[in-house]
CSV table of C-alpha atoms in Angstrom, one decimal:
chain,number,residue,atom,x,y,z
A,23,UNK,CA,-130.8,-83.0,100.4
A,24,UNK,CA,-128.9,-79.6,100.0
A,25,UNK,CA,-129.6,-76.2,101.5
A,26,UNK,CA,-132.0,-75.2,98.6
A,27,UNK,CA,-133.9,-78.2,98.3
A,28,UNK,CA,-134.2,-77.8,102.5
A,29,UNK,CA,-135.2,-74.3,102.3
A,30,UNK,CA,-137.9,-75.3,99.4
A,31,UNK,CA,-139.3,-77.8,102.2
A,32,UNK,CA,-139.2,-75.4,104.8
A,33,UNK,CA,-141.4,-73.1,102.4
A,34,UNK,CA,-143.7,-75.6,101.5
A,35,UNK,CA,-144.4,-76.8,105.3
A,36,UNK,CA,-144.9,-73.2,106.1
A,37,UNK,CA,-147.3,-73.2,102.8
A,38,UNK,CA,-149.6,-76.0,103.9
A,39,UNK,CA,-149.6,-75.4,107.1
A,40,UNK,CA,-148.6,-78.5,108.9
A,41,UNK,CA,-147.4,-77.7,112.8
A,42,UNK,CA,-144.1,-78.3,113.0
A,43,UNK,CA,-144.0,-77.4,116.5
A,44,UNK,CA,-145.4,-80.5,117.3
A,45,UNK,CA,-142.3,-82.8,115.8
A,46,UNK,CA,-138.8,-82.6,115.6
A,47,UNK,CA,-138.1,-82.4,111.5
A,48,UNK,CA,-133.9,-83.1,111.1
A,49,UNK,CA,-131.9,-84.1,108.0
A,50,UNK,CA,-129.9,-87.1,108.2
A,51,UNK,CA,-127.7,-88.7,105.7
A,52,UNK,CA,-129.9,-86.7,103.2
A,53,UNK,CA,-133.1,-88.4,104.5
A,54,UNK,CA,-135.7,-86.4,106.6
A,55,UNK,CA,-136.5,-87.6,109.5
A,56,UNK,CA,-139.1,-87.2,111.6
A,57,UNK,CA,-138.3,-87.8,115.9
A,58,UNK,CA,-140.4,-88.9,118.6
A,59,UNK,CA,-140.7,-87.5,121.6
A,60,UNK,CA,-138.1,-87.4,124.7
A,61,UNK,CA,-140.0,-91.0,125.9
A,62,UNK,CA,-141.9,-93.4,124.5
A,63,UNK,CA,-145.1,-92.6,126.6
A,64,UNK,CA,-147.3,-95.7,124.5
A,65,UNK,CA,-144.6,-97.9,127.2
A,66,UNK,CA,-145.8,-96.0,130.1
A,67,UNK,CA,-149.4,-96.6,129.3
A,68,UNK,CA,-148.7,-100.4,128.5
A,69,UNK,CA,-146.8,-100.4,131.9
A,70,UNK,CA,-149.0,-98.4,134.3
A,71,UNK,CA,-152.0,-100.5,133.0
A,72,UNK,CA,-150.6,-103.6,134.3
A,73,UNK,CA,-149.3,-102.4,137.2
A,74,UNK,CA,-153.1,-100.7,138.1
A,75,UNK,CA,-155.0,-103.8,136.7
A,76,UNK,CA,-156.4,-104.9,139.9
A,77,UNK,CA,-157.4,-101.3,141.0
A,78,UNK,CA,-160.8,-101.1,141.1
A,79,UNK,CA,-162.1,-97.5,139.7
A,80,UNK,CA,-161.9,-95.4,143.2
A,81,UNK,CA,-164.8,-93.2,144.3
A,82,UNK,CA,-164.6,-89.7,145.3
A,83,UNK,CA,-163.0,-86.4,143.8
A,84,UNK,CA,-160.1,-87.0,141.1
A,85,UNK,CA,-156.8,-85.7,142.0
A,86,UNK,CA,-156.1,-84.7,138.2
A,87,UNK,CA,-158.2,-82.6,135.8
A,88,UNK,CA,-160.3,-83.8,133.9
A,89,UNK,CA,-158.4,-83.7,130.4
A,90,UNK,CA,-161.0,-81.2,128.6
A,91,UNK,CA,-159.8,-78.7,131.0
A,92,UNK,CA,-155.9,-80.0,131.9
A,93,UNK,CA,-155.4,-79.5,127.9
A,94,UNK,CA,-155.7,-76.1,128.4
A,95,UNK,CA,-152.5,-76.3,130.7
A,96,UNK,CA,-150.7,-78.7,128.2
A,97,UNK,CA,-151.0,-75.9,125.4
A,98,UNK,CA,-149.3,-73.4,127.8
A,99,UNK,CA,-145.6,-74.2,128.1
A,100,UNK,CA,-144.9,-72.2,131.6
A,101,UNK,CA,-147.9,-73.9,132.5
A,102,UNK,CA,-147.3,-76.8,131.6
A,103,UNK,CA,-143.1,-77.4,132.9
A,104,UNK,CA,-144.3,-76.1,136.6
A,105,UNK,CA,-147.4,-78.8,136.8
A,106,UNK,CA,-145.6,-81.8,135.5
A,107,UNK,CA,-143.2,-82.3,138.3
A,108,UNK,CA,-145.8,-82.0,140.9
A,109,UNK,CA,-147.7,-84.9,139.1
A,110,UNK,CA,-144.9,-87.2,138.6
A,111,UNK,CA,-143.6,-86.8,142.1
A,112,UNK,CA,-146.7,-87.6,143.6
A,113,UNK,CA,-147.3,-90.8,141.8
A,114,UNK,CA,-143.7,-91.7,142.1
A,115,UNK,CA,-144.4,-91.3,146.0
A,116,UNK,CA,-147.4,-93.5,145.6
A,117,UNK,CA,-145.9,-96.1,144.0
A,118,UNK,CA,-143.3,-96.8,146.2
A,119,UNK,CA,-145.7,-96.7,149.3
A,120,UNK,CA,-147.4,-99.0,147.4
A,121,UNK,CA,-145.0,-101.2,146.0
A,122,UNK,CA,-144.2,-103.4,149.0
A,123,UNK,CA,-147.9,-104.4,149.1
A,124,UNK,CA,-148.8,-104.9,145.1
A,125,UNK,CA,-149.3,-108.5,144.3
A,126,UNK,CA,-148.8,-107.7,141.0
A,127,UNK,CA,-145.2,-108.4,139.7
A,128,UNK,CA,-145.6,-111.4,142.1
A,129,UNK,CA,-145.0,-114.6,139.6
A,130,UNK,CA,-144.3,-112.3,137.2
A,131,UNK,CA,-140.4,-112.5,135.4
A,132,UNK,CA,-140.6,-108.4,135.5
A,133,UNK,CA,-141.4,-106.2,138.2
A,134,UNK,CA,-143.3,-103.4,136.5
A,135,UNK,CA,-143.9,-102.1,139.5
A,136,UNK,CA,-140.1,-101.0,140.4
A,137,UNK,CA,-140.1,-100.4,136.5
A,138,UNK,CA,-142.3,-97.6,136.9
A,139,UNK,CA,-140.5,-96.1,139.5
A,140,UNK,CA,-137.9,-95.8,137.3
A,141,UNK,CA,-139.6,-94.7,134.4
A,142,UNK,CA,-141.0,-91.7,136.5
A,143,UNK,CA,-137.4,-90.6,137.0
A,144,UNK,CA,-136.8,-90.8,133.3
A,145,UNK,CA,-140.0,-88.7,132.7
A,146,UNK,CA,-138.7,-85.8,135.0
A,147,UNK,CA,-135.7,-85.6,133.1
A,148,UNK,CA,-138.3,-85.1,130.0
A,149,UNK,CA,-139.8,-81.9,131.0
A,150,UNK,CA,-138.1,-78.8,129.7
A,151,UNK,CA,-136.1,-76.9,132.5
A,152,UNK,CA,-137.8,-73.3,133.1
A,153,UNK,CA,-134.7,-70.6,133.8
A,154,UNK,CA,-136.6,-68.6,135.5
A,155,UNK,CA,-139.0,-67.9,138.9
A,156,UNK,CA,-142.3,-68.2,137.0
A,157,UNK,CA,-142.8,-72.1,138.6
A,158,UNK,CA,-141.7,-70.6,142.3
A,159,UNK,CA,-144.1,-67.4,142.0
A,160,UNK,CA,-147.2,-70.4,140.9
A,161,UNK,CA,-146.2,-72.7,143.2
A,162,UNK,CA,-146.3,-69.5,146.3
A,163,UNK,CA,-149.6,-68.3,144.8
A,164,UNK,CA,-151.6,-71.9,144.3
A,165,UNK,CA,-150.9,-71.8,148.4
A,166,UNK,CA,-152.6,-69.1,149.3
A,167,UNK,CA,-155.0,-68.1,146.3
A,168,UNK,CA,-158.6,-69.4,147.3
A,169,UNK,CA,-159.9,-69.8,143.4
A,170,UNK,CA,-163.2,-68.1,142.9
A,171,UNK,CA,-166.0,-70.5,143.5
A,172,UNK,CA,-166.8,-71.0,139.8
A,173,UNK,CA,-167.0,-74.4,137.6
A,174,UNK,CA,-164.0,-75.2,135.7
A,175,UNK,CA,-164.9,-74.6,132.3
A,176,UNK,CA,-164.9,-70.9,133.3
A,177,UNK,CA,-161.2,-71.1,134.7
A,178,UNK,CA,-158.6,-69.0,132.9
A,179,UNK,CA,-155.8,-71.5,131.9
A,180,UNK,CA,-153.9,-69.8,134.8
A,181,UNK,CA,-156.4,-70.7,137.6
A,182,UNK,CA,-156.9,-74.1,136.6
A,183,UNK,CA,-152.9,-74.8,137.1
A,184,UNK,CA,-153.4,-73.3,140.8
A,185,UNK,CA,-156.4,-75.4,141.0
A,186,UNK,CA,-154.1,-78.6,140.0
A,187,UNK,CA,-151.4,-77.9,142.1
A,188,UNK,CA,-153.6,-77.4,145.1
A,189,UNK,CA,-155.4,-81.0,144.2
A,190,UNK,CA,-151.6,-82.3,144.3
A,191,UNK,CA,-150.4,-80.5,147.2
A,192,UNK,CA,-153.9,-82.0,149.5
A,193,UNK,CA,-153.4,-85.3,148.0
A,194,UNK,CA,-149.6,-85.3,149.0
A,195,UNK,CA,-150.1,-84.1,152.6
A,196,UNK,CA,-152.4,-87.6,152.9
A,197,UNK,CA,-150.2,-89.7,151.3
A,198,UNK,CA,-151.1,-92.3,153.9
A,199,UNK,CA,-154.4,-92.3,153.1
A,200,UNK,CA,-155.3,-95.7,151.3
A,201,UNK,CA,-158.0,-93.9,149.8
A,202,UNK,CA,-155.6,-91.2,148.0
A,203,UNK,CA,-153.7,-94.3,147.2
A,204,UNK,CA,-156.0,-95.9,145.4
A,205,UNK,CA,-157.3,-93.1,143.2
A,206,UNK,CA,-153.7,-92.6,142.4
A,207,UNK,CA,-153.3,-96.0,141.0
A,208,UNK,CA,-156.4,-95.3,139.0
A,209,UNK,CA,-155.7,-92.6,137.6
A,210,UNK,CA,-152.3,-93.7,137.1
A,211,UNK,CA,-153.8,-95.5,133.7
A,212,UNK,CA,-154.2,-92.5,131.7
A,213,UNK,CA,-151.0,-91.0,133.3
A,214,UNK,CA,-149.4,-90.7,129.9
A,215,UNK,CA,-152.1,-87.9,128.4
A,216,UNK,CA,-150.9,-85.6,130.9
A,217,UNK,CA,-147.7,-85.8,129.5
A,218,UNK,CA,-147.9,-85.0,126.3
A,219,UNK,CA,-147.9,-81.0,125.9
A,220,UNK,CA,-146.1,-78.1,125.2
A,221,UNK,CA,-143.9,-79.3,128.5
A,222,UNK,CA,-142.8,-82.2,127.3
A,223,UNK,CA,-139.8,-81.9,125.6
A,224,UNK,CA,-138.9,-83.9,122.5
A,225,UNK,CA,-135.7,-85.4,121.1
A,226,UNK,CA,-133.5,-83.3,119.4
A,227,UNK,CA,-130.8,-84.2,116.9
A,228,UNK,CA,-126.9,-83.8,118.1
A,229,UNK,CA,-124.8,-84.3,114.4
A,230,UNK,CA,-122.2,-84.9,116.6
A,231,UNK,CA,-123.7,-87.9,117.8
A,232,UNK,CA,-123.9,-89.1,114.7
């Protein structure tokens, strides 16, 4: 494909409309190609669902959003890049306090359990790096902003990532608690929807590489 034919598919995505934003378009070898994202997050789910099989659904509050309300913090990239750490480090945490105990990689060939641990390292190295203070100044001001006492489907897309990173700081400071334990390793099955956002870096294409 040369430079005019390119720029006459550039025209025509821009035409119709389709959101580019949402996948990497490269040319390659004169074929367009289309790239995933930074991980493949269908693994995770596949992974996370074994390794939570045996987790009864826990009772009580859940520690992340409900995703009606958390997609209004995956639209917002800032948003977005400062939350996502805080949630993967707290279910890495989990996972290794609870690894020792799982029965579930026992008899197994694979321990998806350690596998996740390691997956949750590759998943920080997913979200975009902010250059700036914007995470610090959210993370100072989601300990000691007291959110005004109104339902969530009123919350600014601002005051629901305090509200998130306060339900991940209180859940972190009880790390011990089997309860918070357990509603980690159930929520730890849809794990992979809060990854997908504006924070979530895809794959870009190095012709170097090539």
């Amino acid at each position: 494909m040369n430079m005019a034919s390119a720029l006459q598919y550039f025209v025509l995505i821009t035409i119709l409309g389709i959101p580019i934003h949402e996948c990497k378009v490269v040319f390659q070898g004169g074929k367009c190609i289309i790239e995933g994202p930074c991980f493949d997050l269908n693994m995770l789910a596949d992974i996370a669902e074994r390794v939570s099989k045996d987790v009864k659904a826990a009772d009580g509050e859940k520690i992340l959003l409900r995703h009606k309300f958390f997609d209004k913090i995956r639209e917002k990239k800032n948003l977005h890049i400062c939350v996502l750490p805080k949630i993967i480090d707290l279910f890495q945490r989990v996972l290794e306090e609870t690894e020792r105990k799982s029965s579930v990689h026992r008899g197994e060939k694979r321990n998806y359990h350690h596998e996740l641990i390691h997956i949750m390292d590759q998943l920080e190295s997913c979200v975009y790096e902010i250059k700036d203070k914007r995470c610090n100044m959210l993370y100072k001001e989601s300990e000691k902003l007291s959110l005004p006492e109104i339902p969530e489907k009123e919350m600014n897309r601002k005051q629901l990532a305090v509200l998130q990173l306060q339900k991940l700081k209180n859940a972190s400071e009880r790390l011990s608690d089997v309860h918070i334990q357990e509603r980690v390793m159930d929520e730890l099955k849809t794990l992979h929807l809060y990854m997908r956002g504006k924070g979530f870096r895809k794959n870009t294409y190095n012709p170097e590489e090539a």
